[in-house]
mmCIF file of C-alpha atoms in Angstrom:
data_model
loop_
_atom_site.group_PDB
_atom_site.id
_atom_site.type_symbol
_atom_site.label_atom_id
_atom_site.label_comp_id
_atom_site.label_asym_id
_atom_site.label_seq_id
_atom_site.Cartn_x
_atom_site.Cartn_y
_atom_site.Cartn_z
ATOM 1 C CA UNK A 6 377.158 -40.468 299.576
ATOM 2 C CA UNK A 7 380.110 -41.265 297.279
ATOM 3 C CA UNK A 8 378.624 -40.109 293.973
ATOM 4 C CA UNK A 9 380.076 -36.867 292.348
ATOM 5 C CA UNK A 10 377.695 -34.868 291.896
ATOM 6 C CA UNK A 11 365.753 -30.640 271.395
ATOM 7 C CA UNK A 12 363.685 -29.008 272.090
ATOM 8 C CA UNK A 13 361.779 -29.332 268.967
ATOM 9 C CA UNK A 14 361.524 -25.727 267.294
ATOM 10 C CA UNK A 15 357.921 -23.977 267.285
ATOM 11 C CA UNK A 16 355.780 -25.043 264.383
ATOM 12 C CA UNK A 17 353.436 -22.620 262.719
ATOM 13 C CA UNK A 18 350.025 -23.006 264.167
ATOM 14 C CA UNK A 19 347.982 -21.042 261.556
ATOM 15 C CA UNK A 20 346.248 -24.115 260.657
ATOM 16 C CA UNK A 21 346.128 -25.808 264.032
ATOM 17 C CA UNK A 22 345.336 -25.011 267.677
ATOM 18 C CA UNK A 23 347.177 -27.901 268.972
ATOM 19 C CA UNK A 24 349.758 -26.091 270.490
ATOM 20 C CA UNK A 25 347.144 -23.576 272.351
ATOM 21 C CA UNK A 26 345.155 -25.687 274.340
ATOM 22 C CA UNK A 27 345.027 -22.947 276.769
ATOM 23 C CA UNK A 28 343.594 -25.242 279.419
ATOM 24 C CA UNK A 29 340.268 -25.448 277.728
ATOM 25 C CA UNK A 30 338.280 -28.745 276.802
ATOM 26 C CA UNK A 31 336.076 -26.539 274.867
ATOM 27 C CA UNK A 32 338.835 -25.525 272.198
ATOM 28 C CA UNK A 33 339.094 -28.986 270.756
ATOM 29 C CA UNK A 34 336.128 -28.269 268.761
ATOM 30 C CA UNK A 35 337.645 -24.930 267.445
ATOM 31 C CA UNK A 36 338.394 -24.260 264.100
ATOM 32 C CA UNK A 37 341.191 -21.748 262.788
ATOM 33 C CA UNK A 38 338.685 -19.956 260.925
ATOM 34 C CA UNK A 39 336.097 -19.459 263.407
ATOM 35 C CA UNK A 40 335.303 -15.911 264.159
ATOM 36 C CA UNK A 41 335.383 -14.945 267.476
ATOM 37 C CA UNK A 42 335.004 -11.150 267.673
ATOM 38 C CA UNK A 43 334.696 -8.307 265.271
ATOM 39 C CA UNK A 44 336.588 -4.823 265.584
ATOM 40 C CA UNK A 45 334.601 -2.547 263.046
ATOM 41 C CA UNK A 46 334.858 -4.837 259.827
ATOM 42 C CA UNK A 47 337.647 -6.740 260.714
ATOM 43 C CA UNK A 48 337.148 -10.301 262.038
ATOM 44 C CA UNK A 49 339.235 -11.715 264.854
ATOM 45 C CA UNK A 50 339.663 -15.791 264.502
ATOM 46 C CA UNK A 51 340.756 -18.709 266.541
ATOM 47 C CA UNK A 52 343.855 -18.661 264.233
ATOM 48 C CA UNK A 53 344.718 -15.021 265.400
ATOM 49 C CA UNK A 54 344.415 -16.096 269.037
ATOM 50 C CA UNK A 55 346.598 -18.951 268.389
ATOM 51 C CA UNK A 56 349.152 -16.864 266.909
ATOM 52 C CA UNK A 57 349.009 -14.585 269.661
ATOM 53 C CA UNK A 58 349.548 -17.469 272.128
ATOM 54 C CA UNK A 59 352.350 -18.452 270.531
ATOM 55 C CA UNK A 60 354.008 -15.201 270.860
ATOM 56 C CA UNK A 61 352.937 -14.413 274.175
ATOM 57 C CA UNK A 62 353.285 -17.888 275.711
ATOM 58 C CA UNK A 63 355.806 -17.228 278.603
ATOM 59 C CA UNK A 64 353.900 -14.192 279.690
ATOM 60 C CA UNK A 65 350.660 -16.290 279.842
ATOM 61 C CA UNK A 66 352.197 -18.414 282.540
ATOM 62 C CA UNK A 67 351.705 -15.694 285.072
ATOM 63 C CA UNK A 68 348.135 -16.113 284.797
ATOM 64 C CA UNK A 69 345.626 -18.745 285.489
ATOM 65 C CA UNK A 70 345.037 -20.987 282.533
ATOM 66 C CA UNK A 71 341.405 -20.162 282.556
ATOM 67 C CA UNK A 72 341.991 -16.627 281.766
ATOM 68 C CA UNK A 73 344.318 -17.051 278.759
ATOM 69 C CA UNK A 74 341.606 -17.006 276.066
ATOM 70 C CA UNK A 75 340.371 -13.535 277.507
ATOM 71 C CA UNK A 76 343.664 -12.358 277.868
ATOM 72 C CA UNK A 77 344.697 -13.102 274.195
ATOM 73 C CA UNK A 78 341.462 -11.670 272.748
ATOM 74 C CA UNK A 79 341.999 -8.588 274.740
ATOM 75 C CA UNK A 80 345.668 -8.268 273.126
ATOM 76 C CA UNK A 81 344.402 -8.979 269.601
ATOM 77 C CA UNK A 82 341.336 -6.484 269.859
ATOM 78 C CA UNK A 83 343.936 -3.774 270.995
ATOM 79 C CA UNK A 84 346.166 -4.675 268.220
ATOM 80 C CA UNK A 85 343.547 -4.597 265.525
ATOM 81 C CA UNK A 86 342.219 -1.053 266.995
ATOM 82 C CA UNK A 87 345.967 0.189 267.034
ATOM 83 C CA UNK A 88 346.526 -1.121 263.338
ATOM 84 C CA UNK A 89 343.118 0.229 262.218
ATOM 85 C CA UNK A 90 344.321 3.619 263.400
ATOM 86 C CA UNK A 91 347.819 3.243 261.988
ATOM 87 C CA UNK A 92 346.087 2.749 258.308
ATOM 88 C CA UNK A 93 343.932 5.911 258.774
ATOM 89 C CA UNK A 94 347.057 7.884 259.197
ATOM 90 C CA UNK A 95 349.201 6.083 256.377
ATOM 91 C CA UNK A 96 351.500 4.273 258.419
ATOM 92 C CA UNK A 97 351.051 1.394 256.382
ATOM 93 C CA UNK A 98 352.579 3.128 253.279
ATOM 94 C CA UNK A 99 355.520 4.471 255.217
ATOM 95 C CA UNK A 100 358.805 2.854 253.211
ATOM 96 C CA UNK A 101 360.268 2.119 256.472
ATOM 97 C CA UNK A 102 357.169 0.197 257.623
ATOM 98 C CA UNK A 103 357.090 -1.748 254.110
ATOM 99 C CA UNK A 104 360.615 -2.812 254.511
ATOM 100 C CA UNK A 105 360.154 -4.151 258.007
ATOM 101 C CA UNK A 106 356.987 -6.039 256.869
ATOM 102 C CA UNK A 107 359.186 -7.382 253.917
ATOM 103 C CA UNK A 108 361.684 -8.192 256.477
ATOM 104 C CA UNK A 109 358.930 -10.260 258.872
ATOM 105 C CA UNK A 110 357.804 -12.005 255.708
ATOM 106 C CA UNK A 111 361.398 -13.223 255.020
ATOM 107 C CA UNK A 112 361.460 -14.403 258.729
ATOM 108 C CA UNK A 113 358.185 -16.001 258.662
ATOM 109 C CA UNK A 114 358.659 -17.803 255.441
ATOM 110 C CA UNK A 115 362.032 -19.123 256.862
ATOM 111 C CA UNK A 116 360.412 -20.265 260.005
ATOM 112 C CA UNK A 117 357.666 -22.158 257.983
ATOM 113 C CA UNK A 118 359.996 -23.810 255.756
ATOM 114 C CA UNK A 119 362.011 -25.139 258.556
ATOM 115 C CA UNK A 120 358.984 -26.355 260.394
ATOM 116 C CA UNK A 121 357.359 -27.867 257.592
ATOM 117 C CA UNK A 122 360.067 -29.215 255.282
ATOM 118 C CA UNK A 123 362.998 -29.879 257.588
ATOM 119 C CA UNK A 124 361.616 -30.649 260.789
ATOM 120 C CA UNK A 125 358.450 -31.889 259.434
ATOM 121 C CA UNK A 126 360.265 -34.689 257.332
ATOM 122 C CA UNK A 127 361.698 -35.987 260.549
ATOM 123 C CA UNK A 128 359.122 -38.613 261.172
ATOM 124 C CA UNK A 129 358.796 -41.132 263.923
ATOM 125 C CA UNK A 130 360.163 -43.914 261.508
ATOM 126 C CA UNK A 131 362.943 -41.597 260.604
ATOM 127 C CA UNK A 132 364.026 -40.885 264.204
ATOM 128 C CA UNK A 133 363.643 -44.682 264.924
ATOM 129 C CA UNK A 134 365.976 -45.591 262.218
ATOM 130 C CA UNK A 135 368.413 -43.108 263.080
ATOM 131 C CA UNK A 136 368.599 -44.230 266.600
ATOM 132 C CA UNK A 137 369.095 -47.768 265.275
ATOM 133 C CA UNK A 138 371.697 -46.933 262.987
ATOM 134 C CA UNK A 139 373.650 -44.581 265.748
ATOM 135 C CA UNK A 140 373.669 -47.271 268.426
ATOM 136 C CA UNK A 141 373.699 -50.508 266.386
ATOM 137 C CA UNK A 142 377.396 -51.250 267.564
ATOM 138 C CA UNK A 143 377.225 -49.440 270.893
ATOM 139 C CA UNK A 144 379.533 -50.461 273.497
ATOM 140 C CA UNK A 145 379.025 -48.563 276.718
ATOM 141 C CA UNK A 146 381.691 -48.124 279.352
ATOM 142 C CA UNK A 147 382.056 -50.685 281.890
ATOM 143 C CA UNK A 148 380.112 -50.482 285.074
ATOM 144 C CA UNK A 149 379.703 -52.511 288.180
ATOM 145 C CA UNK A 150 377.468 -53.405 291.163
ATOM 146 C CA UNK A 151 379.047 -53.253 294.469
ATOM 147 C CA UNK A 152 378.209 -53.388 298.323
ATOM 148 C CA UNK A 153 380.216 -52.156 300.873
ATOM 149 C CA UNK A 154 380.647 -51.940 304.567
ATOM 150 C CA UNK A 155 381.637 -48.542 306.442
ATOM 151 C CA UNK A 156 382.895 -48.252 309.637
ATOM 152 C CA UNK A 157 385.013 -45.740 311.531
ATOM 153 C CA UNK A 158 388.411 -47.446 312.240
ATOM 154 C CA UNK A 159 390.712 -49.806 310.445
ATOM 155 C CA UNK A 160 390.475 -52.433 313.356
ATOM 156 C CA UNK A 161 387.011 -52.843 312.911
ATOM 157 C CA UNK A 162 387.094 -53.302 309.067
ATOM 158 C CA UNK A 163 389.869 -55.684 309.613
ATOM 159 C CA UNK A 164 387.774 -57.679 312.097
ATOM 160 C CA UNK A 165 384.887 -57.706 309.483
ATOM 161 C CA UNK A 166 387.266 -59.130 306.700
ATOM 162 C CA UNK A 167 388.169 -61.925 309.222
ATOM 163 C CA UNK A 168 384.601 -62.903 309.840
ATOM 164 C CA UNK A 169 384.036 -62.906 305.983
ATOM 165 C CA UNK A 170 387.062 -65.091 305.588
ATOM 166 C CA UNK A 171 385.365 -67.249 308.165
ATOM 167 C CA UNK A 172 382.299 -67.502 306.025
ATOM 168 C CA UNK A 173 380.142 -64.643 307.278
ATOM 169 C CA UNK A 174 377.128 -63.381 304.971
ATOM 170 C CA UNK A 175 378.444 -59.869 303.591
ATOM 171 C CA UNK A 176 375.073 -58.682 303.122
ATOM 172 C CA UNK A 177 373.906 -59.760 307.206
ATOM 173 C CA UNK A 178 377.362 -57.809 308.100
ATOM 174 C CA UNK A 179 376.551 -54.516 306.238
ATOM 175 C CA UNK A 180 373.164 -54.522 307.789
ATOM 176 C CA UNK A 181 374.490 -55.064 311.195
ATOM 177 C CA UNK A 182 377.708 -53.060 311.263
ATOM 178 C CA UNK A 183 377.769 -50.505 308.147
ATOM 179 C CA UNK A 184 377.499 -46.828 309.314
ATOM 180 C CA UNK A 185 376.634 -45.734 305.609
ATOM 181 C CA UNK A 186 373.102 -44.989 304.233
ATOM 182 C CA UNK A 187 373.503 -48.400 302.013
ATOM 183 C CA UNK A 188 373.911 -50.330 305.232
ATOM 184 C CA UNK A 189 370.039 -51.202 305.708
ATOM 185 C CA UNK A 190 370.166 -52.297 302.242
ATOM 186 C CA UNK A 191 373.130 -54.574 302.803
ATOM 187 C CA UNK A 192 375.451 -52.049 301.585
ATOM 188 C CA UNK A 193 374.174 -52.241 298.297
ATOM 189 C CA UNK A 194 375.325 -49.372 295.992
ATOM 190 C CA UNK A 195 373.771 -50.321 292.740
ATOM 191 C CA UNK A 196 375.398 -50.135 289.106
ATOM 192 C CA UNK A 197 377.791 -47.226 288.644
ATOM 193 C CA UNK A 198 381.016 -46.580 286.507
ATOM 194 C CA UNK A 199 384.295 -44.870 286.532
ATOM 195 C CA UNK A 200 384.554 -41.312 287.958
ATOM 196 C CA UNK A 201 381.331 -41.730 290.213
ATOM 197 C CA UNK A 202 383.027 -42.821 293.231
ATOM 198 C CA UNK A 203 385.948 -41.094 295.260
ATOM 199 C CA UNK A 204 389.522 -42.305 293.896
ATOM 200 C CA UNK A 205 390.774 -44.838 296.622
ATOM 201 C CA UNK A 206 387.173 -46.570 296.643
ATOM 202 C CA UNK A 207 387.151 -46.592 292.774
ATOM 203 C CA UNK A 208 390.683 -48.098 292.383
ATOM 204 C CA UNK A 209 389.937 -50.726 295.115
ATOM 205 C CA UNK A 210 386.490 -52.086 293.751
ATOM 206 C CA UNK A 211 387.377 -52.083 289.928
ATOM 207 C CA UNK A 212 390.433 -54.412 290.796
ATOM 208 C CA UNK A 213 388.305 -56.748 292.036
ATOM 209 C CA UNK A 214 386.750 -59.923 290.620
ATOM 210 C CA UNK A 215 383.020 -60.505 290.821
ATOM 211 C CA UNK A 216 382.205 -62.421 293.905
ATOM 212 C CA UNK A 217 385.106 -61.376 295.888
ATOM 213 C CA UNK A 218 385.756 -58.869 298.507
ATOM 214 C CA UNK A 219 388.719 -56.452 299.302
ATOM 215 C CA UNK A 220 391.147 -58.286 301.841
ATOM 216 C CA UNK A 221 392.628 -55.193 303.131
ATOM 217 C CA UNK A 222 390.288 -52.115 304.405
ATOM 218 C CA UNK A 223 389.874 -49.121 301.988
ATOM 219 C CA UNK A 224 390.336 -45.669 303.650
ATOM 220 C CA UNK A 225 388.766 -42.617 302.199
ATOM 221 C CA UNK A 226 387.175 -39.438 303.755
ATOM 222 C CA UNK A 227 384.345 -41.233 304.960
ATOM 223 C CA UNK A 228 385.994 -43.973 306.811
ATOM 224 C CA UNK A 229 387.205 -47.387 306.140
ATOM 225 C CA UNK A 230 385.463 -49.795 303.888
ATOM 226 C CA UNK A 231 385.213 -53.445 303.190
ATOM 227 C CA UNK A 232 384.006 -53.849 299.565
ATOM 228 C CA UNK A 233 382.423 -56.368 297.558
ATOM 229 C CA UNK A 234 382.113 -56.747 293.800
ATOM 230 C CA UNK A 235 379.046 -58.452 293.036
ATOM 231 C CA UNK A 236 378.817 -57.810 288.887
ATOM 232 C CA UNK A 237 380.660 -56.450 286.097
ATOM 233 C CA UNK A 238 378.827 -55.405 282.692
ATOM 234 C CA UNK A 239 378.956 -53.101 279.799
ATOM 235 C CA UNK A 240 376.528 -50.188 280.195
ATOM 236 C CA UNK A 241 373.542 -50.544 277.937
ATOM 237 C CA UNK A 242 372.628 -48.115 275.151
ATOM 238 C CA UNK A 243 370.506 -45.437 276.031
ATOM 239 C CA UNK A 244 366.851 -45.739 275.870
ATOM 240 C CA UNK A 245 365.407 -44.222 272.609
ATOM 241 C CA UNK A 246 363.211 -41.636 274.778
ATOM 242 C CA UNK A 247 366.151 -40.347 276.444
ATOM 243 C CA UNK A 248 368.064 -39.396 273.135
ATOM 244 C CA UNK A 249 365.228 -38.955 270.791
ATOM 245 C CA UNK A 250 365.159 -35.001 271.429
ATOM 246 C CA UNK A 251 369.012 -34.762 270.722
ATOM 247 C CA UNK A 252 368.848 -36.869 267.695
ATOM 248 C CA UNK A 253 365.915 -34.922 266.231
ATOM 249 C CA UNK A 254 368.064 -31.723 266.694
ATOM 250 C CA UNK A 255 370.965 -33.496 265.138
ATOM 251 C CA UNK A 256 368.993 -34.556 262.151
ATOM 252 C CA UNK A 257 367.572 -31.050 261.723
ATOM 253 C CA UNK A 258 371.141 -29.412 261.732
ATOM 254 C CA UNK A 259 372.298 -31.996 259.005
ATOM 255 C CA UNK A 260 369.223 -31.542 257.078
ATOM 256 C CA UNK A 261 369.490 -27.484 257.462
ATOM 257 C CA UNK A 262 373.158 -27.765 256.471
ATOM 258 C CA UNK A 263 372.694 -29.936 253.266
ATOM 259 C CA UNK A 264 369.667 -27.792 252.185
ATOM 260 C CA UNK A 265 371.660 -24.580 252.487
ATOM 261 C CA UNK A 266 374.622 -26.149 250.520
ATOM 262 C CA UNK A 267 372.064 -27.029 248.029
ATOM 263 C CA UNK A 268 370.495 -23.793 247.732
ATOM 264 C CA UNK A 269 373.582 -21.860 247.565
ATOM 265 C CA UNK A 270 374.795 -23.876 244.573
ATOM 266 C CA UNK A 271 371.693 -23.189 242.848
ATOM 267 C CA UNK A 272 371.246 -19.613 243.743
ATOM 268 C CA UNK A 273 373.927 -17.316 243.239
ATOM 269 C CA UNK A 274 374.865 -15.134 246.179
ATOM 270 C CA UNK A 275 376.857 -11.903 245.884
ATOM 271 C CA UNK A 276 378.162 -9.851 248.541
ATOM 272 C CA UNK A 277 378.601 -6.378 247.516
ATOM 273 C CA UNK A 278 380.553 -4.968 250.264
ATOM 274 C CA UNK A 279 383.817 -6.820 250.401
ATOM 275 C CA UNK A 280 384.269 -6.233 254.223
ATOM 276 C CA UNK A 281 381.169 -8.443 254.657
ATOM 277 C CA UNK A 282 382.286 -11.712 252.779
ATOM 278 C CA UNK A 283 380.864 -14.895 254.126
ATOM 279 C CA UNK A 284 383.020 -16.753 256.322
ATOM 280 C CA UNK A 285 383.135 -19.722 253.768
ATOM 281 C CA UNK A 286 384.485 -17.224 251.004
ATOM 282 C CA UNK A 287 387.268 -15.883 253.358
ATOM 283 C CA UNK A 288 388.385 -19.223 253.953
ATOM 284 C CA UNK A 289 388.788 -19.985 249.862
ATOM 285 C CA UNK A 290 390.231 -16.664 249.721
ATOM 286 C CA UNK A 291 392.942 -17.339 252.009
ATOM 287 C CA UNK A 292 393.684 -20.861 250.616
#
């Protein structure tokens, strides 16, 4: 009521069908080289279907999973038919086509290197070690556990405080008197940190000592509150599972950047068009 409201990169799957279950248990026995169709003398393999699945993954979501393999095979058969026609017409010898193939090979090699040499090097042990290192001295922000009783007017809240002063049980009073949604649970709000409650409520509750309650009613836009602080603690470090994806992305960026520095030191990069200088070179020229 009062609270203010890595991905891993796609890996090459030429040698594995793990990324393409396609909703069929029978695929578990399939091998990448298994031939599933022929178009003239050309063979279509499970690996071809896997590559098509990787490329058309989002479009496949519009169809039932039990249709995916048939759809993919139909796509690959059409591609093979058109490709054979293109070769017969000599399009595979076109200079622009050859340049495009060179670029696609360049792109595929880049992706394969990142998947196998960079992402592939980040094992579970590496990820676990990075987690322990990053959070070994973690001290989270302060968070508190509190209860409250919410009523409609100040006089009623003052009356409740007098009952508490006389020894009344806070939990029972909250169950009986509170108009807030937490009333049936004894006014329990669970643990929360700064910035999660409206300002007057936050200022009042964070000023309390554990086990004490407000001696004056606290007004917010929701009504009048009597607040009790149950406990204070430092927020625990996040669970490994909740940050593993982000950690992996961080490690990948670091390894990628380090590898690029290494490669640029080892291989000369010369920009012949001065208007297209690399950003790093522009920075050096201005110094």
